[in-house]
């Protein structure tokens, strides 16, 4: 990926995760009064304004949350913590924040949503059923029953711009808006390389055979806990056959159709692409640019 600002969300402005503070409760306590707080409800929505960002809350205003808050990291010496809080107030979902908030706040929100989702769904040990006790500033669950340690889960998944040299392969799920298509994606299985995942997932979802692929970049995708690993792939010009349990449709799109969609001409192209916050859109733009044309504006 080229240097500079990321073309998709949840990359830029990340906090210094301050590993040295995770086992230093006294130092975290000293930082708490001036710390910024990201407060999420049970649905993963942040307390904040849809345009301006999270509400400017500090630890001194919520001493009751310190014992169970997760340390997100530091920015210019100020600590940022995340905690669950269901009190009334304006709420913003992560997709809205990714489109409107400053990059740093949106990236911190994505981090908070992912780790708090893990905490909410991993309260007990998967080996013995004992309750977990959280340490290391919220990033470790310890089972006192069997001694097993549990860490936040991230699920690797590939997402692929597949081309036969002239066309781009895209698919759509049944629940998506009309005409919405996206690059194909799927989770990595145990014992599998990323390249093997690309070939397997593309064939399973579309019956198209991949010849080769190349890694381009990645995006944390906290819906709820994925890391999207972006590839471009060259494939045979097979006729797509969508998998009944995966996709409603899969088809090849020409350069002209993709270009019209990138310009927002959905009526002309019959194609609606993923929003700019996603790596999927960037992969489509990258493919289009590699066809020898400048990216459309708008």
PDB file of C-alpha atoms in Angstrom:
ATOM      1  CA  UNK A   1       0.000   0.000   0.000  1.00  0.00           C
ATOM      2  CA  UNK A   2       1.299   3.481  -0.827  1.00  0.00           C
ATOM      3  CA  UNK A   3       2.514   5.751   1.968  1.00  0.00           C
ATOM      4  CA  UNK A   4       0.307   8.600   3.190  1.00  0.00           C
ATOM      5  CA  UNK A   5      -3.264   8.759   4.415  1.00  0.00           C
ATOM      6  CA  UNK A   6      -5.133   5.483   4.167  1.00  0.00           C
ATOM      7  CA  UNK A   7      -7.892   5.333   1.542  1.00  0.00           C
ATOM      8  CA  UNK A   8     -10.179   3.441   3.932  1.00  0.00           C
ATOM      9  CA  UNK A   9     -11.238   3.571   7.575  1.00  0.00           C
ATOM     10  CA  UNK A  10      -9.717   2.359  10.871  1.00  0.00           C
ATOM     11  CA  UNK A  11      -6.058   2.711   9.830  1.00  0.00           C
ATOM     12  CA  UNK A  12      -4.965   6.297  10.412  1.00  0.00           C
ATOM     13  CA  UNK A  13      -4.439   7.962  13.783  1.00  0.00           C
ATOM     14  CA  UNK A  14      -4.045   4.827  15.877  1.00  0.00           C
ATOM     15  CA  UNK A  15      -3.112   5.260  19.523  1.00  0.00           C
ATOM     16  CA  UNK A  16       0.180   4.210  21.062  1.00  0.00           C
ATOM     17  CA  UNK A  17      -1.146   1.061  22.704  1.00  0.00           C
ATOM     18  CA  UNK A  18       1.151   1.577  25.714  1.00  0.00           C
ATOM     19  CA  UNK A  19       2.009  -2.031  26.453  1.00  0.00           C
ATOM     20  CA  UNK A  20       4.169  -0.814  29.347  1.00  0.00           C
ATOM     21  CA  UNK A  21       1.053   0.407  31.181  1.00  0.00           C
ATOM     22  CA  UNK A  22      -0.984  -2.793  30.958  1.00  0.00           C
ATOM     23  CA  UNK A  23       0.712  -4.320  33.997  1.00  0.00           C
ATOM     24  CA  UNK A  24       1.069  -1.016  35.854  1.00  0.00           C
ATOM     25  CA  UNK A  25      -2.224  -0.362  37.703  1.00  0.00           C
ATOM     26  CA  UNK A  26      -0.826   2.480  39.801  1.00  0.00           C
ATOM     27  CA  UNK A  27       0.363   4.370  36.725  1.00  0.00           C
ATOM     28  CA  UNK A  28      -2.985   3.851  34.992  1.00  0.00           C
ATOM     29  CA  UNK A  29      -4.799   5.121  38.094  1.00  0.00           C
ATOM     30  CA  UNK A  30      -2.691   8.279  38.009  1.00  0.00           C
ATOM     31  CA  UNK A  31      -3.653   8.845  34.370  1.00  0.00           C
ATOM     32  CA  UNK A  32      -7.354   8.196  34.906  1.00  0.00           C
ATOM     33  CA  UNK A  33      -8.626  11.653  36.007  1.00  0.00           C
ATOM     34  CA  UNK A  34      -7.390  13.374  32.822  1.00  0.00           C
ATOM     35  CA  UNK A  35      -8.005  10.380  30.526  1.00  0.00           C
ATOM     36  CA  UNK A  36     -10.463  10.503  27.632  1.00  0.00           C
ATOM     37  CA  UNK A  37     -13.296   7.969  27.788  1.00  0.00           C
ATOM     38  CA  UNK A  38     -15.052   6.158  24.962  1.00  0.00           C
ATOM     39  CA  UNK A  39     -18.323   4.808  26.348  1.00  0.00           C
ATOM     40  CA  UNK A  40     -20.155   2.148  24.343  1.00  0.00           C
ATOM     41  CA  UNK A  41     -23.539   0.591  24.963  1.00  0.00           C
ATOM     42  CA  UNK A  42     -24.384  -3.089  24.651  1.00  0.00           C
ATOM     43  CA  UNK A  43     -24.931  -2.706  20.904  1.00  0.00           C
ATOM     44  CA  UNK A  44     -21.474  -1.226  20.339  1.00  0.00           C
ATOM     45  CA  UNK A  45     -22.635   2.365  19.810  1.00  0.00           C
ATOM     46  CA  UNK A  46     -20.547   5.190  21.212  1.00  0.00           C
ATOM     47  CA  UNK A  47     -21.731   8.095  23.287  1.00  0.00           C
ATOM     48  CA  UNK A  48     -21.154  11.036  20.976  1.00  0.00           C
ATOM     49  CA  UNK A  49     -22.236  13.313  18.170  1.00  0.00           C
ATOM     50  CA  UNK A  50     -22.626  11.923  14.669  1.00  0.00           C
ATOM     51  CA  UNK A  51     -20.618  14.777  13.142  1.00  0.00           C
ATOM     52  CA  UNK A  52     -18.214  16.053  15.786  1.00  0.00           C
ATOM     53  CA  UNK A  53     -17.052  12.861  17.483  1.00  0.00           C
ATOM     54  CA  UNK A  54     -17.282  11.238  20.920  1.00  0.00           C
ATOM     55  CA  UNK A  55     -18.506  13.306  23.841  1.00  0.00           C
ATOM     56  CA  UNK A  56     -15.493  14.886  25.590  1.00  0.00           C
ATOM     57  CA  UNK A  57     -15.723  12.827  28.780  1.00  0.00           C
ATOM     58  CA  UNK A  58     -12.825  12.414  31.204  1.00  0.00           C
ATOM     59  CA  UNK A  59     -12.067   9.896  33.879  1.00  0.00           C
ATOM     60  CA  UNK A  60     -12.621  12.422  36.662  1.00  0.00           C
ATOM     61  CA  UNK A  61     -16.270  12.604  35.585  1.00  0.00           C
ATOM     62  CA  UNK A  62     -16.783   8.829  35.838  1.00  0.00           C
ATOM     63  CA  UNK A  63     -14.696   7.361  38.690  1.00  0.00           C
ATOM     64  CA  UNK A  64     -17.157   4.437  38.888  1.00  0.00           C
ATOM     65  CA  UNK A  65     -15.888   3.041  35.562  1.00  0.00           C
ATOM     66  CA  UNK A  66     -12.171   2.884  36.337  1.00  0.00           C
ATOM     67  CA  UNK A  67     -12.086  -0.653  37.722  1.00  0.00           C
ATOM     68  CA  UNK A  68     -13.518  -2.274  34.584  1.00  0.00           C
ATOM     69  CA  UNK A  69     -12.291   0.058  31.842  1.00  0.00           C
ATOM     70  CA  UNK A  70     -10.004  -1.143  29.048  1.00  0.00           C
ATOM     71  CA  UNK A  71      -6.889   0.874  28.287  1.00  0.00           C
ATOM     72  CA  UNK A  72      -6.834   1.712  24.579  1.00  0.00           C
ATOM     73  CA  UNK A  73      -3.554   3.595  24.632  1.00  0.00           C
ATOM     74  CA  UNK A  74      -1.929   7.016  24.741  1.00  0.00           C
ATOM     75  CA  UNK A  75      -2.025  10.097  22.584  1.00  0.00           C
ATOM     76  CA  UNK A  76       0.422  12.883  23.407  1.00  0.00           C
ATOM     77  CA  UNK A  77       0.645  11.605  26.968  1.00  0.00           C
ATOM     78  CA  UNK A  78      -3.105  11.421  27.537  1.00  0.00           C
ATOM     79  CA  UNK A  79      -4.603   8.005  28.191  1.00  0.00           C
ATOM     80  CA  UNK A  80      -7.709   6.765  26.371  1.00  0.00           C
ATOM     81  CA  UNK A  81      -9.972   4.168  27.962  1.00  0.00           C
ATOM     82  CA  UNK A  82     -13.076   2.325  26.764  1.00  0.00           C
ATOM     83  CA  UNK A  83     -15.912   1.046  28.925  1.00  0.00           C
ATOM     84  CA  UNK A  84     -19.464  -0.225  28.639  1.00  0.00           C
ATOM     85  CA  UNK A  85     -22.068   2.278  29.747  1.00  0.00           C
ATOM     86  CA  UNK A  86     -25.768   2.062  28.884  1.00  0.00           C
ATOM     87  CA  UNK A  87     -26.904   5.381  30.304  1.00  0.00           C
ATOM     88  CA  UNK A  88     -29.085   7.584  28.114  1.00  0.00           C
ATOM     89  CA  UNK A  89     -27.411   9.904  25.667  1.00  0.00           C
ATOM     90  CA  UNK A  90     -26.767  10.451  21.951  1.00  0.00           C
ATOM     91  CA  UNK A  91     -25.376   7.319  20.337  1.00  0.00           C
ATOM     92  CA  UNK A  92     -23.365   6.846  17.136  1.00  0.00           C
ATOM     93  CA  UNK A  93     -22.752   3.568  15.313  1.00  0.00           C
ATOM     94  CA  UNK A  94     -19.281   2.766  14.016  1.00  0.00           C
ATOM     95  CA  UNK A  95     -20.086   3.007  10.317  1.00  0.00           C
ATOM     96  CA  UNK A  96     -21.463   6.526  10.806  1.00  0.00           C
ATOM     97  CA  UNK A  97     -18.397   7.488  12.827  1.00  0.00           C
ATOM     98  CA  UNK A  98     -16.042   6.075  10.180  1.00  0.00           C
ATOM     99  CA  UNK A  99     -17.579   8.378   7.586  1.00  0.00           C
ATOM    100  CA  UNK A 100     -17.803  11.559   9.672  1.00  0.00           C
ATOM    101  CA  UNK A 101     -15.452  11.553  12.673  1.00  0.00           C
ATOM    102  CA  UNK A 102     -11.775  12.524  12.605  1.00  0.00           C
ATOM    103  CA  UNK A 103      -9.614   9.522  11.728  1.00  0.00           C
ATOM    104  CA  UNK A 104      -8.038   9.196  15.176  1.00  0.00           C
ATOM    105  CA  UNK A 105     -11.374   9.084  17.028  1.00  0.00           C
ATOM    106  CA  UNK A 106     -12.916   6.677  14.496  1.00  0.00           C
ATOM    107  CA  UNK A 107      -9.918   4.336  14.741  1.00  0.00           C
ATOM    108  CA  UNK A 108     -10.050   4.396  18.552  1.00  0.00           C
ATOM    109  CA  UNK A 109     -13.782   3.658  18.373  1.00  0.00           C
ATOM    110  CA  UNK A 110     -13.086   0.626  16.154  1.00  0.00           C
ATOM    111  CA  UNK A 111     -10.500  -0.650  18.639  1.00  0.00           C
ATOM    112  CA  UNK A 112     -12.885  -0.115  21.561  1.00  0.00           C
ATOM    113  CA  UNK A 113     -15.766  -1.860  19.818  1.00  0.00           C
ATOM    114  CA  UNK A 114     -13.688  -4.920  18.990  1.00  0.00           C
ATOM    115  CA  UNK A 115     -12.185  -5.454  22.459  1.00  0.00           C
ATOM    116  CA  UNK A 116     -15.445  -4.753  24.316  1.00  0.00           C
ATOM    117  CA  UNK A 117     -17.301  -7.165  22.013  1.00  0.00           C
ATOM    118  CA  UNK A 118     -14.737  -9.828  22.902  1.00  0.00           C
ATOM    119  CA  UNK A 119     -15.128  -9.094  26.602  1.00  0.00           C
ATOM    120  CA  UNK A 120     -18.920  -9.282  26.415  1.00  0.00           C
ATOM    121  CA  UNK A 121     -18.854 -12.709  24.732  1.00  0.00           C
ATOM    122  CA  UNK A 122     -15.971 -14.289  26.611  1.00  0.00           C
ATOM    123  CA  UNK A 123     -16.981 -14.163  30.249  1.00  0.00           C
ATOM    124  CA  UNK A 124     -16.304 -17.827  30.952  1.00  0.00           C
ATOM    125  CA  UNK A 125     -13.480 -20.247  30.255  1.00  0.00           C
ATOM    126  CA  UNK A 126     -14.054 -22.423  27.204  1.00  0.00           C
ATOM    127  CA  UNK A 127     -12.103 -25.296  28.822  1.00  0.00           C
ATOM    128  CA  UNK A 128     -13.647 -25.595  32.280  1.00  0.00           C
ATOM    129  CA  UNK A 129     -16.522 -23.101  32.361  1.00  0.00           C
ATOM    130  CA  UNK A 130     -15.068 -20.998  35.157  1.00  0.00           C
ATOM    131  CA  UNK A 131     -15.650 -17.249  35.271  1.00  0.00           C
ATOM    132  CA  UNK A 132     -12.849 -15.155  33.786  1.00  0.00           C
ATOM    133  CA  UNK A 133     -11.000 -12.465  35.729  1.00  0.00           C
ATOM    134  CA  UNK A 134      -9.661  -9.702  33.504  1.00  0.00           C
ATOM    135  CA  UNK A 135      -6.174  -8.258  33.860  1.00  0.00           C
ATOM    136  CA  UNK A 136      -3.527  -6.377  31.870  1.00  0.00           C
ATOM    137  CA  UNK A 137      -5.811  -3.330  31.598  1.00  0.00           C
ATOM    138  CA  UNK A 138      -8.616  -5.446  30.141  1.00  0.00           C
ATOM    139  CA  UNK A 139      -6.622  -7.326  27.500  1.00  0.00           C
ATOM    140  CA  UNK A 140      -6.303 -10.704  29.264  1.00  0.00           C
ATOM    141  CA  UNK A 141      -8.930 -13.033  30.703  1.00  0.00           C
ATOM    142  CA  UNK A 142      -7.587 -15.408  33.363  1.00  0.00           C
ATOM    143  CA  UNK A 143      -9.440 -18.503  34.562  1.00  0.00           C
ATOM    144  CA  UNK A 144      -8.724 -19.160  38.246  1.00  0.00           C
ATOM    145  CA  UNK A 145     -10.275 -22.620  37.885  1.00  0.00           C
ATOM    146  CA  UNK A 146      -7.833 -24.152  35.394  1.00  0.00           C
ATOM    147  CA  UNK A 147      -5.289 -21.384  34.921  1.00  0.00           C
ATOM    148  CA  UNK A 148      -5.985 -20.933  31.216  1.00  0.00           C
ATOM    149  CA  UNK A 149      -5.368 -17.479  29.753  1.00  0.00           C
ATOM    150  CA  UNK A 150      -7.663 -15.955  27.130  1.00  0.00           C
ATOM    151  CA  UNK A 151      -6.744 -13.130  24.746  1.00  0.00           C
ATOM    152  CA  UNK A 152      -8.883 -10.996  22.435  1.00  0.00           C
ATOM    153  CA  UNK A 153      -9.798 -12.800  19.253  1.00  0.00           C
ATOM    154  CA  UNK A 154      -9.135 -11.537  15.733  1.00  0.00           C
ATOM    155  CA  UNK A 155     -10.407 -13.565  12.768  1.00  0.00           C
ATOM    156  CA  UNK A 156      -8.285 -13.259   9.583  1.00  0.00           C
ATOM    157  CA  UNK A 157     -10.245 -13.097   6.334  1.00  0.00           C
ATOM    158  CA  UNK A 158      -9.216 -12.524   2.733  1.00  0.00           C
ATOM    159  CA  UNK A 159     -11.003 -10.068   0.448  1.00  0.00           C
ATOM    160  CA  UNK A 160     -10.165 -10.250  -3.229  1.00  0.00           C
ATOM    161  CA  UNK A 161     -10.405  -8.230  -6.426  1.00  0.00           C
ATOM    162  CA  UNK A 162     -10.566 -11.057  -8.974  1.00  0.00           C
ATOM    163  CA  UNK A 163      -9.928 -10.291 -12.654  1.00  0.00           C
ATOM    164  CA  UNK A 164      -9.776 -12.338 -15.833  1.00  0.00           C
ATOM    165  CA  UNK A 165      -7.539  -9.670 -17.362  1.00  0.00           C
ATOM    166  CA  UNK A 166     -10.341  -7.499 -18.684  1.00  0.00           C
ATOM    167  CA  UNK A 167     -13.242  -7.849 -16.249  1.00  0.00           C
ATOM    168  CA  UNK A 168     -13.765  -7.706 -12.472  1.00  0.00           C
ATOM    169  CA  UNK A 169     -15.608 -10.438 -10.567  1.00  0.00           C
ATOM    170  CA  UNK A 170     -18.082  -9.177  -7.952  1.00  0.00           C
ATOM    171  CA  UNK A 171     -20.809 -10.850  -5.917  1.00  0.00           C
ATOM    172  CA  UNK A 172     -23.847  -9.826  -3.914  1.00  0.00           C
ATOM    173  CA  UNK A 173     -25.659 -11.199  -0.887  1.00  0.00           C
ATOM    174  CA  UNK A 174     -29.429 -11.426  -0.807  1.00  0.00           C
ATOM    175  CA  UNK A 175     -29.902  -8.920   2.021  1.00  0.00           C
ATOM    176  CA  UNK A 176     -27.937  -6.097   0.396  1.00  0.00           C
ATOM    177  CA  UNK A 177     -29.505  -3.011  -1.244  1.00  0.00           C
ATOM    178  CA  UNK A 178     -30.523  -3.421  -4.893  1.00  0.00           C
ATOM    179  CA  UNK A 179     -27.573  -3.450  -7.343  1.00  0.00           C
ATOM    180  CA  UNK A 180     -24.989  -3.575  -4.498  1.00  0.00           C
ATOM    181  CA  UNK A 181     -22.026  -5.805  -5.390  1.00  0.00           C
ATOM    182  CA  UNK A 182     -18.709  -6.296  -3.631  1.00  0.00           C
ATOM    183  CA  UNK A 183     -15.398  -8.111  -3.900  1.00  0.00           C
ATOM    184  CA  UNK A 184     -15.438 -11.709  -2.704  1.00  0.00           C
ATOM    185  CA  UNK A 185     -14.281 -12.518   0.821  1.00  0.00           C
ATOM    186  CA  UNK A 186     -13.976 -15.374   3.273  1.00  0.00           C
ATOM    187  CA  UNK A 187     -12.321 -16.534   6.478  1.00  0.00           C
ATOM    188  CA  UNK A 188      -8.976 -18.285   6.691  1.00  0.00           C
ATOM    189  CA  UNK A 189      -9.267 -21.888   7.885  1.00  0.00           C
ATOM    190  CA  UNK A 190      -6.808 -23.668  10.223  1.00  0.00           C
ATOM    191  CA  UNK A 191      -3.709 -24.983   8.461  1.00  0.00           C
ATOM    192  CA  UNK A 192      -4.324 -22.866   5.358  1.00  0.00           C
ATOM    193  CA  UNK A 193      -2.129 -20.248   3.718  1.00  0.00           C
ATOM    194  CA  UNK A 194      -3.640 -16.941   2.620  1.00  0.00           C
ATOM    195  CA  UNK A 195      -3.085 -17.841  -1.025  1.00  0.00           C
ATOM    196  CA  UNK A 196      -4.911 -21.128  -0.519  1.00  0.00           C
ATOM    197  CA  UNK A 197      -7.772 -19.264   1.142  1.00  0.00           C
ATOM    198  CA  UNK A 198      -8.059 -16.909  -1.827  1.00  0.00           C
ATOM    199  CA  UNK A 199      -8.310 -19.780  -4.308  1.00  0.00           C
ATOM    200  CA  UNK A 200     -10.696 -21.817  -2.143  1.00  0.00           C
ATOM    201  CA  UNK A 201     -13.071 -18.982  -1.249  1.00  0.00           C
ATOM    202  CA  UNK A 202     -13.320 -17.630  -4.775  1.00  0.00           C
ATOM    203  CA  UNK A 203     -14.038 -21.085  -6.170  1.00  0.00           C
ATOM    204  CA  UNK A 204     -16.528 -21.951  -3.404  1.00  0.00           C
ATOM    205  CA  UNK A 205     -18.470 -18.719  -3.875  1.00  0.00           C
ATOM    206  CA  UNK A 206     -18.356 -18.402  -7.667  1.00  0.00           C
ATOM    207  CA  UNK A 207     -16.835 -21.541  -9.289  1.00  0.00           C
ATOM    208  CA  UNK A 208     -14.164 -19.281 -10.804  1.00  0.00           C
ATOM    209  CA  UNK A 209     -10.609 -20.714 -10.761  1.00  0.00           C
ATOM    210  CA  UNK A 210      -7.840 -18.445  -9.456  1.00  0.00           C
ATOM    211  CA  UNK A 211      -4.450 -18.722 -11.183  1.00  0.00           C
ATOM    212  CA  UNK A 212      -2.387 -16.390  -8.967  1.00  0.00           C
ATOM    213  CA  UNK A 213      -2.818 -13.690  -6.337  1.00  0.00           C
ATOM    214  CA  UNK A 214      -0.890 -10.918  -4.610  1.00  0.00           C
ATOM    215  CA  UNK A 215      -1.348  -9.280  -1.203  1.00  0.00           C
ATOM    216  CA  UNK A 216      -2.039  -5.511  -1.271  1.00  0.00           C
ATOM    217  CA  UNK A 217      -3.007  -4.334   2.225  1.00  0.00           C
ATOM    218  CA  UNK A 218      -5.263  -4.929   5.212  1.00  0.00           C
ATOM    219  CA  UNK A 219      -8.001  -3.324   7.296  1.00  0.00           C
ATOM    220  CA  UNK A 220      -9.221  -4.043  10.826  1.00  0.00           C
ATOM    221  CA  UNK A 221     -12.939  -4.729  10.464  1.00  0.00           C
ATOM    222  CA  UNK A 222     -14.594  -4.812  13.917  1.00  0.00           C
ATOM    223  CA  UNK A 223     -17.954  -6.213  12.775  1.00  0.00           C
ATOM    224  CA  UNK A 224     -17.296  -7.885  15.081  1.00  0.00           C
ATOM    225  CA  UNK A 225     -13.620  -8.958  15.050  1.00  0.00           C
ATOM    226  CA  UNK A 226     -12.080  -9.490  11.626  1.00  0.00           C
ATOM    227  CA  UNK A 227      -8.853  -8.454   9.939  1.00  0.00           C
ATOM    228  CA  UNK A 228      -9.514  -8.098   6.212  1.00  0.00           C
ATOM    229  CA  UNK A 229      -6.465  -9.065   4.128  1.00  0.00           C
ATOM    230  CA  UNK A 230      -6.765  -7.496   0.689  1.00  0.00           C
ATOM    231  CA  UNK A 231      -5.576  -9.288  -2.458  1.00  0.00           C
ATOM    232  CA  UNK A 232      -5.785  -8.929  -6.186  1.00  0.00           C
ATOM    233  CA  UNK A 233      -6.037 -12.167  -8.146  1.00  0.00           C
ATOM    234  CA  UNK A 234      -5.855 -13.333 -11.727  1.00  0.00           C
ATOM    235  CA  UNK A 235      -8.384 -15.986 -12.694  1.00  0.00           C
ATOM    236  CA  UNK A 236      -9.689 -18.042 -15.569  1.00  0.00           C
ATOM    237  CA  UNK A 237     -12.600 -16.460 -17.503  1.00  0.00           C
ATOM    238  CA  UNK A 238     -15.004 -19.036 -16.074  1.00  0.00           C
ATOM    239  CA  UNK A 239     -18.734 -18.398 -16.054  1.00  0.00           C
ATOM    240  CA  UNK A 240     -19.585 -17.515 -12.415  1.00  0.00           C
ATOM    241  CA  UNK A 241     -21.940 -19.850 -10.598  1.00  0.00           C
ATOM    242  CA  UNK A 242     -22.910 -18.311  -7.217  1.00  0.00           C
ATOM    243  CA  UNK A 243     -22.994 -20.661  -4.246  1.00  0.00           C
ATOM    244  CA  UNK A 244     -26.559 -20.961  -2.986  1.00  0.00           C
ATOM    245  CA  UNK A 245     -25.555 -20.577   0.666  1.00  0.00           C
ATOM    246  CA  UNK A 246     -23.110 -17.720   0.048  1.00  0.00           C
ATOM    247  CA  UNK A 247     -24.224 -15.364  -2.706  1.00  0.00           C
ATOM    248  CA  UNK A 248     -27.387 -14.383  -4.512  1.00  0.00           C
ATOM    249  CA  UNK A 249     -25.424 -13.481  -7.621  1.00  0.00           C
ATOM    250  CA  UNK A 250     -21.862 -13.332  -8.951  1.00  0.00           C
ATOM    251  CA  UNK A 251     -20.860 -11.845 -12.293  1.00  0.00           C
ATOM    252  CA  UNK A 252     -18.101 -10.225 -14.297  1.00  0.00           C
ATOM    253  CA  UNK A 253     -18.175  -6.436 -14.747  1.00  0.00           C
ATOM    254  CA  UNK A 254     -16.422  -4.556 -17.527  1.00  0.00           C
ATOM    255  CA  UNK A 255     -14.091  -1.598 -17.066  1.00  0.00           C
ATOM    256  CA  UNK A 256     -16.821   0.696 -18.363  1.00  0.00           C
ATOM    257  CA  UNK A 257     -19.363  -0.589 -15.858  1.00  0.00           C
ATOM    258  CA  UNK A 258     -16.947  -0.266 -12.934  1.00  0.00           C
ATOM    259  CA  UNK A 259     -15.920   3.227 -14.018  1.00  0.00           C
ATOM    260  CA  UNK A 260     -19.540   4.362 -14.177  1.00  0.00           C
ATOM    261  CA  UNK A 261     -20.163   2.937 -10.693  1.00  0.00           C
ATOM    262  CA  UNK A 262     -17.085   4.738  -9.310  1.00  0.00           C
ATOM    263  CA  UNK A 263     -18.501   7.985 -10.712  1.00  0.00           C
ATOM    264  CA  UNK A 264     -21.822   7.265  -8.990  1.00  0.00           C
ATOM    265  CA  UNK A 265     -23.637   6.516 -12.248  1.00  0.00           C
ATOM    266  CA  UNK A 266     -25.433   3.504 -10.810  1.00  0.00           C
ATOM    267  CA  UNK A 267     -28.368   3.724 -13.201  1.00  0.00           C
ATOM    268  CA  UNK A 268     -26.086   3.503 -16.234  1.00  0.00           C
ATOM    269  CA  UNK A 269     -23.895   0.720 -14.826  1.00  0.00           C
ATOM    270  CA  UNK A 270     -26.494  -1.211 -12.844  1.00  0.00           C
ATOM    271  CA  UNK A 271     -23.830  -1.430 -10.149  1.00  0.00           C
ATOM    272  CA  UNK A 272     -23.634   0.004  -6.632  1.00  0.00           C
ATOM    273  CA  UNK A 273     -20.251  -0.432  -4.918  1.00  0.00           C
ATOM    274  CA  UNK A 274     -19.246  -0.686  -1.264  1.00  0.00           C
ATOM    275  CA  UNK A 275     -18.786   2.650   0.568  1.00  0.00           C
ATOM    276  CA  UNK A 276     -15.401   4.344   0.739  1.00  0.00           C
ATOM    277  CA  UNK A 277     -14.826   3.334   4.364  1.00  0.00           C
ATOM    278  CA  UNK A 278     -14.148  -0.269   3.283  1.00  0.00           C
ATOM    279  CA  UNK A 279     -11.091  -1.935   1.789  1.00  0.00           C
ATOM    280  CA  UNK A 280     -13.441  -3.524  -0.743  1.00  0.00           C
ATOM    281  CA  UNK A 281     -13.988  -0.157  -2.436  1.00  0.00           C
ATOM    282  CA  UNK A 282     -10.245   0.504  -2.460  1.00  0.00           C
ATOM    283  CA  UNK A 283      -9.563  -2.858  -4.107  1.00  0.00           C
ATOM    284  CA  UNK A 284     -12.060  -1.993  -6.857  1.00  0.00           C
ATOM    285  CA  UNK A 285     -10.438   1.419  -7.353  1.00  0.00           C
ATOM    286  CA  UNK A 286      -7.006  -0.201  -7.476  1.00  0.00           C
ATOM    287  CA  UNK A 287      -8.164  -2.664 -10.141  1.00  0.00           C
ATOM    288  CA  UNK A 288      -9.700   0.122 -12.202  1.00  0.00           C
ATOM    289  CA  UNK A 289      -6.539   2.213 -12.000  1.00  0.00           C
ATOM    290  CA  UNK A 290      -4.447  -0.739 -13.176  1.00  0.00           C
ATOM    291  CA  UNK A 291      -6.497  -0.960 -16.361  1.00  0.00           C
ATOM    292  CA  UNK A 292      -4.656   2.112 -17.635  1.00  0.00           C
ATOM    293  CA  UNK A 293      -7.254   4.749 -16.831  1.00  0.00           C
ATOM    294  CA  UNK A 294      -7.265   7.540 -14.268  1.00  0.00           C
ATOM    295  CA  UNK A 295      -9.647   7.110 -11.372  1.00  0.00           C
ATOM    296  CA  UNK A 296     -12.959   8.934 -11.838  1.00  0.00           C
ATOM    297  CA  UNK A 297     -13.586  11.848  -9.510  1.00  0.00           C
ATOM    298  CA  UNK A 298     -16.585  12.303  -7.263  1.00  0.00           C
TER     299      UNK A 298
END
